[in-house]
């Protein structure tokens, strides 16, 4: 039934609290590695105890759905922002639909069931690991044997007494460290992510984008796939079964100049599936300005007009990032006499 529901893997586990995971979350939060990230760090006691989501929970049905795609090549000549593959479209919606079908089967049998996917009520990776779906890679992601890490994960929490899967999958990374060395900012150590240096998190974090990380961002505007792209498990899976390209409605790149000219409503209507701090479009523009500074063409008249417009933005955070982008693209002429300080910061 899981296959018919569009799931690529399914496993079963007890709903006992994830005590080791709770300890890890609390230790990493105290060490500052969460960098203010909330989600499952917000309340580890809750996110590691399935019974908080469904009192009387006895079992977890854990599902994985693939979002494996070929790397995208931007079309056209306008500067394009790169999007991590899991966000080319909303891959969690069909995952939830598939899990709801399994939950419905349990409810039809008289049991209670609740679906949790991309939800701060449960650490998905820990549930999938316990259910025997995969192992924890050095990049902190869950890898499925023979298939890799390009999967979104979710669970059905239920009071049904289901037989657990055979147990955790043995480590399959061995001595490989390609993901660690591929990280553009050195955010990874084996099994541990320092969110203070993680580009994917910094693109979602509130406030100014750290100056020392801006050049490493390249053209990214949402997420980062580097540690997955170099993974030998993923590469072997691609050779054995070449992945499809972007499907209808999937968006691997976004026009940066459009992002900087679009209104608030347009931005959220098109990119609202992304996590945007406090649902404020200013953060989408912030990201686009840093990406434009890295991949744009300072001699392009359209780019110059867009930068000039954002340098006059009433939002001081937008003006700061526009100044950085302008100086980065050799357009200090746009900054005027008062822009020397901003231009100096842009060179940092």
Coordinates of C-alpha atoms in Angstrom, one line a residue:
X1 CA 0.0 0.0 0.0
X2 CA 2.9 2.3 0.7
X3 CA 4.2 1.8 -2.8
X4 CA 0.7 2.6 -4.3
X5 CA 0.7 5.7 -2.1
X6 CA 3.9 7.0 -3.8
X7 CA 6.3 6.1 -1.0
X8 CA 9.7 4.7 -1.9
X9 CA 10.5 3.1 1.4
X10 CA 8.6 2.3 4.6
X11 CA 9.6 1.0 8.0
X12 CA 8.2 0.4 11.4
X13 CA 9.5 1.3 14.9
X14 CA 8.4 1.6 18.5
X15 CA 7.2 5.0 19.6
X16 CA 9.4 5.1 22.7
X17 CA 11.1 8.4 23.4
X18 CA 14.3 9.1 21.4
X19 CA 16.5 9.7 24.5
X20 CA 19.8 9.9 22.7
X21 CA 18.5 12.3 20.1
X22 CA 17.1 14.5 22.8
X23 CA 20.5 14.6 24.5
X24 CA 22.2 15.5 21.2
X25 CA 19.8 18.3 20.5
X26 CA 20.2 19.8 24.0
X27 CA 24.0 19.5 23.9
X28 CA 24.3 21.1 20.4
X29 CA 21.9 23.9 21.4
X30 CA 24.1 24.6 24.5
X31 CA 27.2 24.6 22.4
X32 CA 25.7 27.1 20.0
X33 CA 25.7 24.8 17.0
X34 CA 22.0 25.3 16.4
X35 CA 22.6 29.1 15.8
X36 CA 19.2 30.1 17.0
X37 CA 17.5 27.5 14.7
X38 CA 14.2 26.5 16.3
X39 CA 12.3 23.6 14.7
X40 CA 13.1 20.4 16.6
X41 CA 15.7 22.4 18.7
X42 CA 12.9 24.5 20.2
X43 CA 11.5 21.9 22.5
X44 CA 13.6 18.7 22.4
X45 CA 11.5 17.0 25.1
X46 CA 8.5 17.3 22.7
X47 CA 10.2 16.6 19.4
X48 CA 11.8 13.4 20.7
X49 CA 8.7 11.9 22.3
X50 CA 6.0 10.7 19.9
X51 CA 3.5 10.4 22.8
X52 CA 3.5 14.2 23.0
X53 CA 1.9 14.2 19.5
X54 CA -0.4 11.3 20.1
X55 CA -1.0 10.2 23.8
X56 CA -0.8 6.5 24.0
X57 CA 1.4 6.1 20.9
X58 CA 2.9 2.7 20.5
X59 CA 4.3 2.6 17.0
X60 CA 5.7 4.7 14.1
X61 CA 5.2 4.0 10.4
X62 CA 8.0 5.9 8.7
X63 CA 7.9 6.7 5.0
X64 CA 10.5 8.1 2.6
X65 CA 9.7 9.8 -0.8
X66 CA 12.4 10.5 -3.4
X67 CA 13.1 13.9 -4.8
X68 CA 16.1 12.8 -6.8
X69 CA 16.6 15.0 -9.9
X70 CA 19.4 15.8 -12.4
X71 CA 21.3 19.0 -11.6
X72 CA 19.7 22.0 -13.3
X73 CA 21.3 24.2 -15.9
X74 CA 20.0 27.8 -15.9
X75 CA 18.5 28.8 -19.2
X76 CA 18.9 32.3 -20.7
X77 CA 21.3 35.1 -20.0
X78 CA 19.8 36.8 -16.9
X79 CA 21.4 36.0 -13.5
X80 CA 19.7 33.0 -11.9
X81 CA 19.5 32.0 -8.3
X82 CA 20.0 28.3 -7.5
X83 CA 17.4 26.4 -5.4
X84 CA 18.1 23.1 -3.5
X85 CA 16.4 20.2 -5.1
X86 CA 14.1 19.4 -2.2
X87 CA 12.5 22.9 -2.8
X88 CA 12.1 22.8 -6.5
X89 CA 8.5 22.1 -5.6
X90 CA 6.6 21.1 -2.5
X91 CA 7.8 17.5 -2.1
X92 CA 6.2 17.3 1.3
X93 CA 2.7 17.6 0.1
X94 CA 2.7 14.2 -1.8
X95 CA 4.6 12.6 1.1
X96 CA 1.9 13.7 3.5
X97 CA -0.8 12.4 1.2
X98 CA 0.9 9.0 1.0
X99 CA 1.3 8.9 4.8
X100 CA -2.4 9.9 5.2
X101 CA -3.4 6.9 3.2
X102 CA -1.5 4.6 5.6
X103 CA -3.0 6.5 8.5
X104 CA -6.4 6.0 7.0
X105 CA -5.8 2.2 6.9
X106 CA -5.0 2.2 10.6
X107 CA -8.0 4.4 11.4
X108 CA -10.2 2.0 9.5
X109 CA -8.9 -0.7 11.8
X110 CA -10.0 1.2 14.8
X111 CA -6.7 2.7 15.8
X112 CA -5.7 6.3 16.2
X113 CA -3.1 7.8 13.8
X114 CA -1.5 11.2 13.2
X115 CA 0.8 12.2 10.3
X116 CA 3.9 14.2 11.1
X117 CA 6.2 15.3 8.3
X118 CA 8.5 18.4 8.3
X119 CA 7.0 19.1 11.7
X120 CA 8.8 20.2 14.8
X121 CA 6.8 17.6 16.8
X122 CA 9.1 14.8 15.7
X123 CA 12.8 14.4 14.5
X124 CA 12.1 12.6 11.2
X125 CA 15.7 11.3 10.7
X126 CA 15.8 9.6 14.1
X127 CA 12.4 7.9 13.4
X128 CA 13.6 6.7 10.0
X129 CA 16.9 5.4 11.5
X130 CA 15.1 3.5 14.2
X131 CA 12.7 2.1 11.6
X132 CA 15.6 0.6 9.6
X133 CA 15.2 2.8 6.5
X134 CA 18.8 4.1 6.5
X135 CA 21.9 5.2 8.3
X136 CA 23.1 8.6 9.4
X137 CA 25.7 9.9 7.0
X138 CA 28.7 12.0 8.0
X139 CA 26.7 15.0 6.5
X140 CA 24.0 14.3 9.1
X141 CA 21.5 13.2 6.5
X142 CA 19.8 9.8 6.4
X143 CA 21.1 7.6 3.5
X144 CA 19.0 4.7 2.2
X145 CA 21.1 1.6 1.2
X146 CA 21.6 1.7 -2.6
X147 CA 19.6 4.9 -3.0
X148 CA 21.3 7.7 -1.1
X149 CA 19.9 10.7 0.6
X150 CA 17.6 12.5 -1.9
X151 CA 14.5 11.8 0.2
X152 CA 12.0 13.6 2.3
X153 CA 10.9 11.8 5.5
X154 CA 7.8 11.6 7.6
X155 CA 5.9 9.4 10.0
X156 CA 2.5 8.1 11.1
X157 CA 2.3 8.0 14.9
X158 CA -0.2 5.4 16.0
X159 CA -1.4 3.5 19.0
X160 CA -1.5 0.3 17.0
X161 CA 0.9 -2.4 18.2
X162 CA 2.9 -2.9 15.0
X163 CA 5.9 -5.2 14.7
X164 CA 9.1 -3.1 14.4
X165 CA 11.5 -3.5 11.4
X166 CA 14.6 -5.6 11.8
X167 CA 16.6 -2.7 13.3
X168 CA 19.0 0.1 12.3
X169 CA 20.9 -0.1 9.1
X170 CA 24.7 -0.4 9.6
X171 CA 26.9 2.6 8.7
X172 CA 27.7 2.6 5.0
X173 CA 30.0 5.7 4.8
X174 CA 33.1 3.9 6.0
X175 CA 36.2 6.1 5.7
X176 CA 34.6 8.4 3.0
X177 CA 34.8 12.1 3.9
X178 CA 33.8 13.7 0.6
X179 CA 30.8 15.5 2.0
X180 CA 32.9 17.1 4.8
X181 CA 35.5 18.6 2.4
X182 CA 32.9 19.6 -0.2
X183 CA 31.0 21.9 2.3
X184 CA 31.7 25.5 1.0
X185 CA 32.1 26.9 4.6
X186 CA 33.4 23.9 6.6
X187 CA 30.2 23.6 8.5
X188 CA 30.4 19.8 8.8
X189 CA 32.3 17.4 11.0
X190 CA 31.4 13.7 11.1
X191 CA 27.7 13.5 12.0
X192 CA 27.5 17.1 13.3
X193 CA 26.4 20.3 11.5
X194 CA 27.4 23.7 12.8
X195 CA 24.5 25.8 11.7
X196 CA 26.4 29.0 12.2
X197 CA 28.3 28.1 9.0
X198 CA 25.7 26.3 7.1
X199 CA 24.6 28.2 4.0
X200 CA 21.2 26.5 3.9
X201 CA 20.4 27.7 7.4
X202 CA 21.9 31.2 6.9
X203 CA 19.5 31.6 3.9
X204 CA 16.6 31.0 6.3
X205 CA 18.0 32.8 9.4
X206 CA 16.7 36.3 10.3
X207 CA 19.0 39.3 10.2
X208 CA 21.8 40.3 8.0
X209 CA 23.6 37.6 6.0
X210 CA 27.1 37.3 7.6
X211 CA 29.6 39.2 5.5
X212 CA 32.3 36.5 5.9
X213 CA 29.9 33.9 4.3
X214 CA 28.6 36.0 1.4
X215 CA 31.1 35.1 -1.3
X216 CA 30.8 31.4 -0.4
X217 CA 27.1 31.6 -1.1
X218 CA 27.6 31.8 -4.8
X219 CA 24.3 32.0 -6.7
X220 CA 22.3 30.1 -4.1
X221 CA 19.0 31.7 -2.9
X222 CA 17.5 28.7 -1.0
X223 CA 19.2 25.6 0.3
X224 CA 22.5 23.9 -0.6
X225 CA 23.0 20.5 -2.1
X226 CA 26.9 20.3 -2.2
X227 CA 27.3 17.6 0.4
X228 CA 24.7 15.4 -1.4
X229 CA 26.1 16.0 -4.9
X230 CA 29.5 14.6 -4.0
X231 CA 28.2 11.6 -2.0
X232 CA 29.4 8.3 -3.7
X233 CA 26.2 6.5 -2.6
X234 CA 24.1 9.2 -4.4
X235 CA 26.4 9.0 -7.5
X236 CA 26.2 5.3 -7.7
X237 CA 22.4 5.4 -7.5
X238 CA 22.4 8.0 -10.3
X239 CA 24.5 5.8 -12.6
X240 CA 22.4 2.7 -11.9
X241 CA 19.1 4.6 -12.4
X242 CA 19.6 8.1 -14.0
X243 CA 17.3 10.6 -12.3
X244 CA 14.7 12.7 -14.2
X245 CA 15.2 16.4 -14.8
X246 CA 12.9 19.1 -13.5
X247 CA 9.3 18.2 -13.9
X248 CA 6.3 20.5 -14.8
X249 CA 6.0 23.2 -12.2
X250 CA 9.4 22.5 -10.6
X251 CA 11.6 25.5 -10.2
X252 CA 15.4 24.7 -10.0
X253 CA 16.4 28.4 -10.5
X254 CA 14.8 31.7 -10.0
X255 CA 15.5 34.9 -11.9
X256 CA 17.4 37.2 -9.5
X257 CA 16.3 40.4 -11.1
X258 CA 12.7 39.3 -10.9
X259 CA 13.1 38.6 -7.2
X260 CA 14.4 42.1 -6.7
X261 CA 11.7 43.8 -8.7
X262 CA 8.6 41.8 -7.7
X263 CA 6.2 43.0 -5.1
X264 CA 5.7 41.4 -1.7
X265 CA 2.6 39.5 -2.8
X266 CA 4.2 38.2 -6.0
X267 CA 7.2 36.9 -4.0
X268 CA 5.2 35.0 -1.4
X269 CA 2.7 33.7 -4.0
X270 CA 5.5 32.1 -6.0
X271 CA 8.1 31.3 -3.3
X272 CA 5.9 30.9 -0.3
X273 CA 6.7 27.2 -0.1
X274 CA 10.1 28.2 1.2
X275 CA 10.7 28.9 4.8
X276 CA 10.9 32.8 5.0
X277 CA 11.6 34.3 8.4
X278 CA 8.4 35.8 9.8
X279 CA 7.0 35.5 6.3
X280 CA 8.8 38.8 5.4
X281 CA 9.7 39.1 1.7
X282 CA 12.7 41.3 2.7
X283 CA 14.6 38.1 3.4
X284 CA 14.0 36.8 -0.1
X285 CA 15.4 40.1 -1.4
X286 CA 18.4 39.9 1.0
X287 CA 19.3 36.5 -0.4
X288 CA 18.8 37.6 -4.0
X289 CA 21.1 40.6 -3.5
X290 CA 24.0 38.4 -2.1
X291 CA 23.5 35.9 -5.0
X292 CA 23.4 38.7 -7.5
X293 CA 26.7 40.1 -6.1
X294 CA 28.3 36.8 -6.7
X295 CA 26.9 35.8 -10.2
X296 CA 25.6 39.1 -11.7
X297 CA 27.1 41.3 -14.4
X298 CA 27.9 44.8 -13.2
X299 CA 28.0 46.1 -16.8
X300 CA 24.4 45.0 -17.5
X301 CA 22.1 48.1 -17.5
X302 CA 19.2 46.2 -16.1
X303 CA 21.3 45.0 -13.2
X304 CA 22.5 48.6 -12.5
X305 CA 18.9 49.9 -12.4
X306 CA 17.8 47.1 -10.0
X307 CA 20.8 47.8 -7.7
X308 CA 20.1 51.6 -7.8
X309 CA 16.5 50.9 -6.8
X310 CA 17.4 48.7 -3.9
X311 CA 20.1 51.2 -2.8
X312 CA 17.2 53.6 -2.3
X313 CA 15.1 51.0 -0.4
X314 CA 13.5 52.2 2.8
X315 CA 14.7 49.0 4.5
X316 CA 18.2 49.5 5.9
X317 CA 19.0 45.8 5.7
X318 CA 18.2 45.8 2.0
X319 CA 20.3 48.9 1.4
X320 CA 23.2 47.2 3.2
X321 CA 23.1 44.1 1.0
X322 CA 22.5 46.2 -2.2
X323 CA 25.7 48.2 -1.3
X324 CA 27.6 44.9 -0.9
X325 CA 26.4 43.6 -4.2
X326 CA 27.1 46.9 -6.0
X327 CA 30.7 47.0 -4.8
X328 CA 31.2 43.3 -5.5
X329 CA 30.1 43.9 -9.1
X330 CA 32.4 46.9 -9.5
X331 CA 29.5 49.4 -9.3
X332 CA 30.7 51.6 -6.5
X333 CA 29.6 54.5 -8.7
X334 CA 26.1 53.7 -7.6
X335 CA 26.9 54.2 -3.9
X336 CA 27.7 57.9 -4.1
X337 CA 30.0 59.8 -1.7
X338 CA 28.2 58.4 1.4
X339 CA 28.7 54.8 0.2
X340 CA 32.4 54.4 0.9
X341 CA 31.8 52.6 4.2
X342 CA 29.3 50.2 2.6
X343 CA 31.8 49.6 -0.2
X344 CA 34.5 48.8 2.3
X345 CA 32.3 46.3 4.0
X346 CA 31.5 44.8 0.6
X347 CA 35.1 44.0 0.1
X348 CA 35.3 42.0 3.3

